[in-house]
């Protein structure tokens, strides 16, 4: 029997929560599977997103047990080259945060410096405020965020936009998640120059460049989505394309792959319309080496990597000529009847049995 004036004994209600059912409620597995389906590779990025999701999910479970609510910092930094999936991951994060109840709307708004900073006095604040209002309840991704800060330009108003972002990051952190994105090195300088901004970014995620094989897988997936397919030898040509393209500046990973896929589809249409009398199922879906090697990249690269078994003449070589690839045994190429190209160089590593297969 409880004595008078003694505080009541606190009764703890013990119950169990079905984790799998709760995951279904918050659509955790569904969102993570979408991320897996959307992105090739990027295992380190996916692991970080899973870790962040686990923290947020655990916070929800703790609340169901009556434990205190803890709101973790959600502002993020995505660093890496263009075309490595930063916008895709941001979109999936917005969806996850909405499902877990951290965001009310879950939309993704992507902007750059020009969307926030004006050229004249008094115009930056309204522009930035308008973007922030559109982003409330969702995720705001600022691409190439380091362009907001120009310390050597006294007439630049990027600092005004940064101050407004800092206020929102602190005062509206339950209504808006900011993601700053850009190349790794400039982003480091950007954060060192803005310590208040850096301290408010809880999660720094680096997006690595895709490997050669991952880029090929991305291309095959894009072709498949459009109901095309590369022939076996077309895949070899595509890999040679990657070897050349990756050496050039402004290579944008998956974004560049998407461009070459689109152009290959255009070339297939032009080839079939111009040289095929009867349409067949194969002619409508089969991407051949011909549809890839016509890229101007190969025309430039022929001086270094002649894409042909027969090689080229050191005395009379036209870099704009695309050579037809012959069978492996046919090494003696005859330019004109009775005349063999002399001093021809052979590149065995660039051989395809059938150029048009």
GROMACS .gro file of C-alpha atoms in nm:
model
  357
    1UNK     CA    1   0.000   0.000   0.000
    2UNK     CA    2   0.139   0.331  -0.105
    3UNK     CA    3   0.208   0.577   0.178
    4UNK     CA    4   0.054   0.923   0.178
    5UNK     CA    5   0.259   1.214   0.040
    6UNK     CA    6   0.487   0.972  -0.151
    7UNK     CA    7   0.525   1.035  -0.525
    8UNK     CA    8   0.345   0.780  -0.740
    9UNK     CA    9   0.556   0.503  -0.887
   10UNK     CA   10   0.608   0.563  -1.261
   11UNK     CA   11   0.453   0.285  -1.462
   12UNK     CA   12   0.647   0.187  -1.774
   13UNK     CA   13   0.439   0.040  -2.051
   14UNK     CA   14   0.641  -0.226  -2.228
   15UNK     CA   15   0.545  -0.310  -2.584
   16UNK     CA   16   0.709  -0.423  -2.903
   17UNK     CA   17   0.713  -0.254  -3.242
   18UNK     CA   18   0.723  -0.452  -3.564
   19UNK     CA   19   1.017  -0.294  -3.747
   20UNK     CA   20   0.924  -0.437  -4.087
   21UNK     CA   21   0.570  -0.305  -4.063
   22UNK     CA   22   0.700   0.035  -3.957
   23UNK     CA   23   0.937   0.037  -4.256
   24UNK     CA   24   0.638  -0.026  -4.481
   25UNK     CA   25   0.452   0.260  -4.315
   26UNK     CA   26   0.737   0.503  -4.380
   27UNK     CA   27   0.815   0.346  -4.722
   28UNK     CA   28   1.181   0.305  -4.626
   29UNK     CA   29   1.259   0.001  -4.841
   30UNK     CA   30   1.065   0.144  -5.134
   31UNK     CA   31   1.264   0.469  -5.137
   32UNK     CA   32   1.600   0.295  -5.093
   33UNK     CA   33   1.515   0.052  -5.373
   34UNK     CA   34   1.437   0.345  -5.603
   35UNK     CA   35   1.780   0.484  -5.522
   36UNK     CA   36   1.937   0.148  -5.607
   37UNK     CA   37   1.743   0.127  -5.934
   38UNK     CA   38   1.816   0.486  -6.036
   39UNK     CA   39   2.192   0.477  -5.983
   40UNK     CA   40   2.464   0.249  -6.115
   41UNK     CA   41   2.753   0.196  -5.874
   42UNK     CA   42   2.813   0.473  -5.616
   43UNK     CA   43   2.821   0.218  -5.333
   44UNK     CA   44   2.983   0.464  -5.090
   45UNK     CA   45   2.710   0.722  -5.155
   46UNK     CA   46   2.433   0.467  -5.112
   47UNK     CA   47   2.588   0.350  -4.786
   48UNK     CA   48   2.588   0.706  -4.648
   49UNK     CA   49   2.224   0.755  -4.746
   50UNK     CA   50   2.133   0.427  -4.575
   51UNK     CA   51   2.316   0.543  -4.260
   52UNK     CA   52   2.132   0.876  -4.258
   53UNK     CA   53   1.802   0.694  -4.316
   54UNK     CA   54   1.877   0.460  -4.024
   55UNK     CA   55   1.935   0.756  -3.788
   56UNK     CA   56   1.608   0.922  -3.891
   57UNK     CA   57   1.414   0.596  -3.875
   58UNK     CA   58   1.552   0.520  -3.527
   59UNK     CA   59   1.442   0.865  -3.414
   60UNK     CA   60   1.087   0.783  -3.523
   61UNK     CA   61   1.094   0.451  -3.338
   62UNK     CA   62   1.221   0.622  -3.022
   63UNK     CA   63   0.931   0.863  -3.037
   64UNK     CA   64   0.689   0.569  -3.057
   65UNK     CA   65   0.844   0.440  -2.732
   66UNK     CA   66   0.784   0.777  -2.570
   67UNK     CA   67   1.147   0.883  -2.575
   68UNK     CA   68   1.246   1.242  -2.635
   69UNK     CA   69   1.243   1.368  -2.991
   70UNK     CA   70   1.581   1.448  -3.138
   71UNK     CA   71   1.597   1.644  -3.461
   72UNK     CA   72   1.928   1.565  -3.631
   73UNK     CA   73   2.095   1.812  -3.863
   74UNK     CA   74   1.987   1.743  -4.219
   75UNK     CA   75   2.165   2.005  -4.429
   76UNK     CA   76   2.411   1.836  -4.665
   77UNK     CA   77   2.706   1.886  -4.897
   78UNK     CA   78   2.738   1.687  -5.220
   79UNK     CA   79   3.080   1.709  -5.384
   80UNK     CA   80   3.198   1.554  -5.708
   81UNK     CA   81   3.209   1.590  -6.084
   82UNK     CA   82   2.901   1.667  -6.296
   83UNK     CA   83   2.682   1.375  -6.395
   84UNK     CA   84   2.756   1.161  -6.088
   85UNK     CA   85   2.398   1.145  -5.962
   86UNK     CA   86   2.384   1.432  -5.712
   87UNK     CA   87   2.042   1.558  -5.824
   88UNK     CA   88   1.903   1.204  -5.830
   89UNK     CA   89   2.019   1.138  -5.473
   90UNK     CA   90   1.879   1.475  -5.361
   91UNK     CA   91   1.541   1.381  -5.508
   92UNK     CA   92   1.541   1.048  -5.326
   93UNK     CA   93   1.643   1.219  -5.000
   94UNK     CA   94   1.350   1.459  -5.034
   95UNK     CA   95   1.117   1.162  -5.078
   96UNK     CA   96   1.264   0.979  -4.776
   97UNK     CA   97   1.240   1.285  -4.553
   98UNK     CA   98   0.879   1.342  -4.652
   99UNK     CA   99   0.787   0.977  -4.585
  100UNK     CA  100   0.949   1.000  -4.241
  101UNK     CA  101   0.765   1.320  -4.159
  102UNK     CA  102   1.066   1.552  -4.155
  103UNK     CA  103   0.939   1.746  -4.458
  104UNK     CA  104   0.581   1.839  -4.539
  105UNK     CA  105   0.598   1.852  -4.919
  106UNK     CA  106   0.914   1.669  -5.026
  107UNK     CA  107   0.975   1.859  -5.350
  108UNK     CA  108   1.324   1.916  -5.491
  109UNK     CA  109   1.420   2.262  -5.617
  110UNK     CA  110   1.751   2.291  -5.803
  111UNK     CA  111   1.907   2.637  -5.847
  112UNK     CA  112   2.239   2.802  -5.925
  113UNK     CA  113   2.394   3.140  -5.844
  114UNK     CA  114   2.191   3.321  -6.113
  115UNK     CA  115   1.866   3.215  -5.945
  116UNK     CA  116   1.971   3.373  -5.613
  117UNK     CA  117   2.205   3.665  -5.683
  118UNK     CA  118   2.115   3.979  -5.877
  119UNK     CA  119   2.343   4.234  -6.043
  120UNK     CA  120   2.205   4.546  -5.880
  121UNK     CA  121   2.147   4.675  -5.526
  122UNK     CA  122   1.823   4.563  -5.361
  123UNK     CA  123   1.744   4.281  -5.605
  124UNK     CA  124   1.924   3.986  -5.447
  125UNK     CA  125   1.708   3.964  -5.134
  126UNK     CA  126   1.377   3.934  -5.326
  127UNK     CA  127   1.525   3.672  -5.563
  128UNK     CA  128   1.662   3.460  -5.281
  129UNK     CA  129   1.344   3.499  -5.075
  130UNK     CA  130   1.133   3.382  -5.370
  131UNK     CA  131   1.347   3.069  -5.414
  132UNK     CA  132   1.332   2.991  -5.042
  133UNK     CA  133   0.955   3.027  -5.034
  134UNK     CA  134   0.916   2.787  -5.327
  135UNK     CA  135   1.147   2.538  -5.153
  136UNK     CA  136   0.978   2.538  -4.811
  137UNK     CA  137   0.871   2.192  -4.705
  138UNK     CA  138   1.124   2.030  -4.939
  139UNK     CA  139   1.489   2.021  -5.043
  140UNK     CA  140   1.680   2.308  -5.204
  141UNK     CA  141   1.990   2.200  -5.398
  142UNK     CA  142   2.230   2.482  -5.489
  143UNK     CA  143   2.453   2.363  -5.773
  144UNK     CA  144   2.809   2.501  -5.797
  145UNK     CA  145   2.745   2.674  -5.465
  146UNK     CA  146   3.100   2.816  -5.448
  147UNK     CA  147   3.005   3.074  -5.712
  148UNK     CA  148   2.794   3.245  -5.445
  149UNK     CA  149   3.113   3.369  -5.281
  150UNK     CA  150   3.337   3.613  -5.471
  151UNK     CA  151   3.565   3.780  -5.214
  152UNK     CA  152   3.761   3.980  -5.471
  153UNK     CA  153   3.455   4.158  -5.606
  154UNK     CA  154   3.329   4.437  -5.379
  155UNK     CA  155   3.022   4.490  -5.595
  156UNK     CA  156   2.914   4.127  -5.577
  157UNK     CA  157   2.597   4.049  -5.381
  158UNK     CA  158   2.652   3.678  -5.325
  159UNK     CA  159   2.731   3.745  -4.959
  160UNK     CA  160   2.379   3.882  -4.912
  161UNK     CA  161   2.231   3.556  -5.044
  162UNK     CA  162   2.459   3.353  -4.816
  163UNK     CA  163   2.343   3.551  -4.509
  164UNK     CA  164   1.980   3.477  -4.594
  165UNK     CA  165   2.059   3.109  -4.641
  166UNK     CA  166   2.232   3.099  -4.300
  167UNK     CA  167   1.925   3.245  -4.129
  168UNK     CA  168   1.693   2.994  -4.292
  169UNK     CA  169   1.926   2.701  -4.216
  170UNK     CA  170   1.909   2.790  -3.846
  171UNK     CA  171   1.554   2.918  -3.803
  172UNK     CA  172   1.368   2.701  -4.055
  173UNK     CA  173   1.562   2.378  -4.024
  174UNK     CA  174   1.244   2.178  -3.966
  175UNK     CA  175   1.087   2.319  -4.284
  176UNK     CA  176   1.371   2.313  -4.536
  177UNK     CA  177   1.681   2.105  -4.610
  178UNK     CA  178   1.964   2.272  -4.804
  179UNK     CA  179   2.214   2.078  -5.012
  180UNK     CA  180   2.524   2.257  -5.142
  181UNK     CA  181   2.679   2.086  -5.446
  182UNK     CA  182   2.987   2.132  -5.663
  183UNK     CA  183   3.342   2.021  -5.740
  184UNK     CA  184   3.533   1.896  -5.434
  185UNK     CA  185   3.825   2.143  -5.417
  186UNK     CA  186   3.628   2.467  -5.478
  187UNK     CA  187   3.371   2.350  -5.220
  188UNK     CA  188   3.648   2.313  -4.958
  189UNK     CA  189   3.754   2.674  -5.022
  190UNK     CA  190   3.390   2.782  -5.006
  191UNK     CA  191   3.338   2.625  -4.662
  192UNK     CA  192   3.668   2.761  -4.525
  193UNK     CA  193   3.556   3.108  -4.630
  194UNK     CA  194   3.217   3.063  -4.463
  195UNK     CA  195   3.268   2.890  -4.125
  196UNK     CA  196   2.911   2.964  -4.017
  197UNK     CA  197   2.786   2.782  -4.321
  198UNK     CA  198   3.019   2.487  -4.278
  199UNK     CA  199   2.913   2.435  -3.914
  200UNK     CA  200   2.551   2.402  -4.019
  201UNK     CA  201   2.617   2.131  -4.279
  202UNK     CA  202   2.589   1.798  -4.100
  203UNK     CA  203   2.651   1.552  -4.381
  204UNK     CA  204   2.933   1.573  -4.637
  205UNK     CA  205   2.899   1.314  -4.914
  206UNK     CA  206   3.154   1.273  -5.192
  207UNK     CA  207   3.037   1.137  -5.528
  208UNK     CA  208   3.317   0.947  -5.710
  209UNK     CA  209   3.351   0.940  -6.087
  210UNK     CA  210   3.203   0.636  -6.258
  211UNK     CA  211   3.435   0.359  -6.367
  212UNK     CA  212   3.469   0.257  -6.731
  213UNK     CA  213   3.250  -0.051  -6.680
  214UNK     CA  214   2.987   0.147  -6.488
  215UNK     CA  215   2.963   0.398  -6.772
  216UNK     CA  216   2.909   0.112  -7.017
  217UNK     CA  217   2.635  -0.027  -6.790
  218UNK     CA  218   2.470   0.317  -6.777
  219UNK     CA  219   2.476   0.337  -7.158
  220UNK     CA  220   2.322  -0.010  -7.194
  221UNK     CA  221   2.053   0.083  -6.944
  222UNK     CA  222   1.972   0.405  -7.132
  223UNK     CA  223   1.954   0.218  -7.462
  224UNK     CA  224   1.729  -0.043  -7.302
  225UNK     CA  225   1.494   0.224  -7.166
  226UNK     CA  226   1.455   0.351  -7.523
  227UNK     CA  227   1.416  -0.009  -7.651
  228UNK     CA  228   1.750  -0.014  -7.833
  229UNK     CA  229   2.045  -0.247  -7.784
  230UNK     CA  230   2.414  -0.238  -7.870
  231UNK     CA  231   2.561  -0.520  -8.074
  232UNK     CA  232   2.866  -0.698  -7.933
  233UNK     CA  233   3.110  -0.502  -8.149
  234UNK     CA  234   2.927  -0.178  -8.081
  235UNK     CA  235   3.013  -0.224  -7.714
  236UNK     CA  236   3.381  -0.244  -7.805
  237UNK     CA  237   3.356   0.077  -8.005
  238UNK     CA  238   3.172   0.242  -7.718
  239UNK     CA  239   3.454   0.155  -7.479
  240UNK     CA  240   3.704   0.312  -7.720
  241UNK     CA  241   3.481   0.619  -7.726
  242UNK     CA  242   3.502   0.636  -7.348
  243UNK     CA  243   3.881   0.610  -7.356
  244UNK     CA  244   3.895   0.915  -7.584
  245UNK     CA  245   3.616   1.116  -7.423
  246UNK     CA  246   3.748   1.083  -7.068
  247UNK     CA  247   4.074   1.246  -7.178
  248UNK     CA  248   3.894   1.564  -7.282
  249UNK     CA  249   3.787   1.845  -7.047
  250UNK     CA  250   3.428   1.891  -6.932
  251UNK     CA  251   3.352   1.519  -6.929
  252UNK     CA  252   3.027   1.488  -6.732
  253UNK     CA  253   3.006   1.118  -6.649
  254UNK     CA  254   2.648   0.992  -6.692
  255UNK     CA  255   2.542   1.321  -6.852
  256UNK     CA  256   2.796   1.275  -7.132
  257UNK     CA  257   2.688   0.913  -7.174
  258UNK     CA  258   2.329   1.025  -7.215
  259UNK     CA  259   2.437   1.261  -7.494
  260UNK     CA  260   2.623   0.992  -7.691
  261UNK     CA  261   2.329   0.754  -7.648
  262UNK     CA  262   2.092   1.014  -7.792
  263UNK     CA  263   2.324   1.086  -8.085
  264UNK     CA  264   2.366   0.715  -8.159
  265UNK     CA  265   1.987   0.678  -8.179
  266UNK     CA  266   1.976   0.972  -8.422
  267UNK     CA  267   2.245   0.813  -8.639
  268UNK     CA  268   2.061   0.481  -8.642
  269UNK     CA  269   1.745   0.655  -8.764
  270UNK     CA  270   1.938   0.838  -9.036
  271UNK     CA  271   2.118   0.520  -9.144
  272UNK     CA  272   1.802   0.310  -9.160
  273UNK     CA  273   1.606   0.579  -9.347
  274UNK     CA  274   1.885   0.628  -9.601
  275UNK     CA  275   2.007   0.274  -9.666
  276UNK     CA  276   1.729   0.031  -9.578
  277UNK     CA  277   1.454  -0.057  -9.819
  278UNK     CA  278   1.256  -0.270  -9.575
  279UNK     CA  279   1.225  -0.211  -9.202
  280UNK     CA  280   1.292  -0.509  -8.978
  281UNK     CA  281   1.271  -0.541  -8.602
  282UNK     CA  282   1.649  -0.576  -8.581
  283UNK     CA  283   1.711  -0.271  -8.796
  284UNK     CA  284   1.495  -0.061  -8.565
  285UNK     CA  285   1.665  -0.157  -8.239
  286UNK     CA  286   2.024  -0.259  -8.321
  287UNK     CA  287   2.293   0.002  -8.248
  288UNK     CA  288   2.595  -0.088  -8.462
  289UNK     CA  289   2.957   0.034  -8.447
  290UNK     CA  290   2.872   0.257  -8.743
  291UNK     CA  291   2.627   0.453  -8.524
  292UNK     CA  292   2.901   0.527  -8.272
  293UNK     CA  293   3.218   0.568  -8.472
  294UNK     CA  294   3.071   0.855  -8.676
  295UNK     CA  295   3.116   1.074  -8.369
  296UNK     CA  296   3.345   1.371  -8.435
  297UNK     CA  297   3.539   1.252  -8.133
  298UNK     CA  298   3.662   0.955  -8.337
  299UNK     CA  299   3.751   1.178  -8.630
  300UNK     CA  300   3.978   1.380  -8.399
  301UNK     CA  301   4.104   1.070  -8.224
  302UNK     CA  302   4.198   0.889  -8.544
  303UNK     CA  303   4.531   1.071  -8.548
  304UNK     CA  304   4.616   0.903  -8.220
  305UNK     CA  305   4.398   0.591  -8.222
  306UNK     CA  306   4.310   0.487  -8.578
  307UNK     CA  307   3.996   0.279  -8.529
  308UNK     CA  308   4.074   0.023  -8.797
  309UNK     CA  309   4.253  -0.307  -8.843
  310UNK     CA  310   4.415  -0.200  -9.168
  311UNK     CA  311   4.594   0.096  -9.012
  312UNK     CA  312   4.695   0.402  -9.211
  313UNK     CA  313   4.961   0.522  -9.448
  314UNK     CA  314   5.235   0.733  -9.291
  315UNK     CA  315   5.288   0.913  -9.620
  316UNK     CA  316   4.932   0.989  -9.724
  317UNK     CA  317   4.689   0.989  -9.429
  318UNK     CA  318   4.360   1.174  -9.424
  319UNK     CA  319   4.250   1.207  -9.059
  320UNK     CA  320   3.890   1.254  -9.166
  321UNK     CA  321   3.871   0.917  -9.334
  322UNK     CA  322   3.680   0.647  -9.147
  323UNK     CA  323   3.818   0.308  -9.247
  324UNK     CA  324   3.598   0.007  -9.277
  325UNK     CA  325   3.716  -0.275  -9.053
  326UNK     CA  326   3.791  -0.597  -9.240
  327UNK     CA  327   3.824  -0.956  -9.131
  328UNK     CA  328   4.126  -1.036  -8.917
  329UNK     CA  329   4.304  -1.221  -9.197
  330UNK     CA  330   4.261  -0.945  -9.454
  331UNK     CA  331   4.570  -0.742  -9.377
  332UNK     CA  332   4.654  -0.639  -9.733
  333UNK     CA  333   4.425  -0.350  -9.800
  334UNK     CA  334   4.402  -0.244 -10.167
  335UNK     CA  335   4.319   0.122 -10.211
  336UNK     CA  336   4.298   0.098 -10.590
  337UNK     CA  337   4.319  -0.207 -10.816
  338UNK     CA  338   4.676  -0.334 -10.801
  339UNK     CA  339   4.792  -0.066 -10.557
  340UNK     CA  340   4.858  -0.156 -10.192
  341UNK     CA  341   4.901   0.108  -9.925
  342UNK     CA  342   5.260   0.088  -9.813
  343UNK     CA  343   5.398   0.157  -9.468
  344UNK     CA  344   5.059   0.074  -9.318
  345UNK     CA  345   5.058   0.048  -8.942
  346UNK     CA  346   4.843  -0.218  -8.774
  347UNK     CA  347   4.675  -0.177  -8.436
  348UNK     CA  348   4.569  -0.522  -8.322
  349UNK     CA  349   4.394  -0.387  -8.011
  350UNK     CA  350   4.141  -0.205  -8.227
  351UNK     CA  351   3.995  -0.489  -8.430
  352UNK     CA  352   3.633  -0.579  -8.497
  353UNK     CA  353   3.538  -0.869  -8.722
  354UNK     CA  354   3.240  -0.696  -8.874
  355UNK     CA  355   3.217  -0.319  -8.877
  356UNK     CA  356   2.842  -0.320  -8.949
  357UNK     CA  357   2.739  -0.608  -8.720
   0.00000   0.00000   0.00000
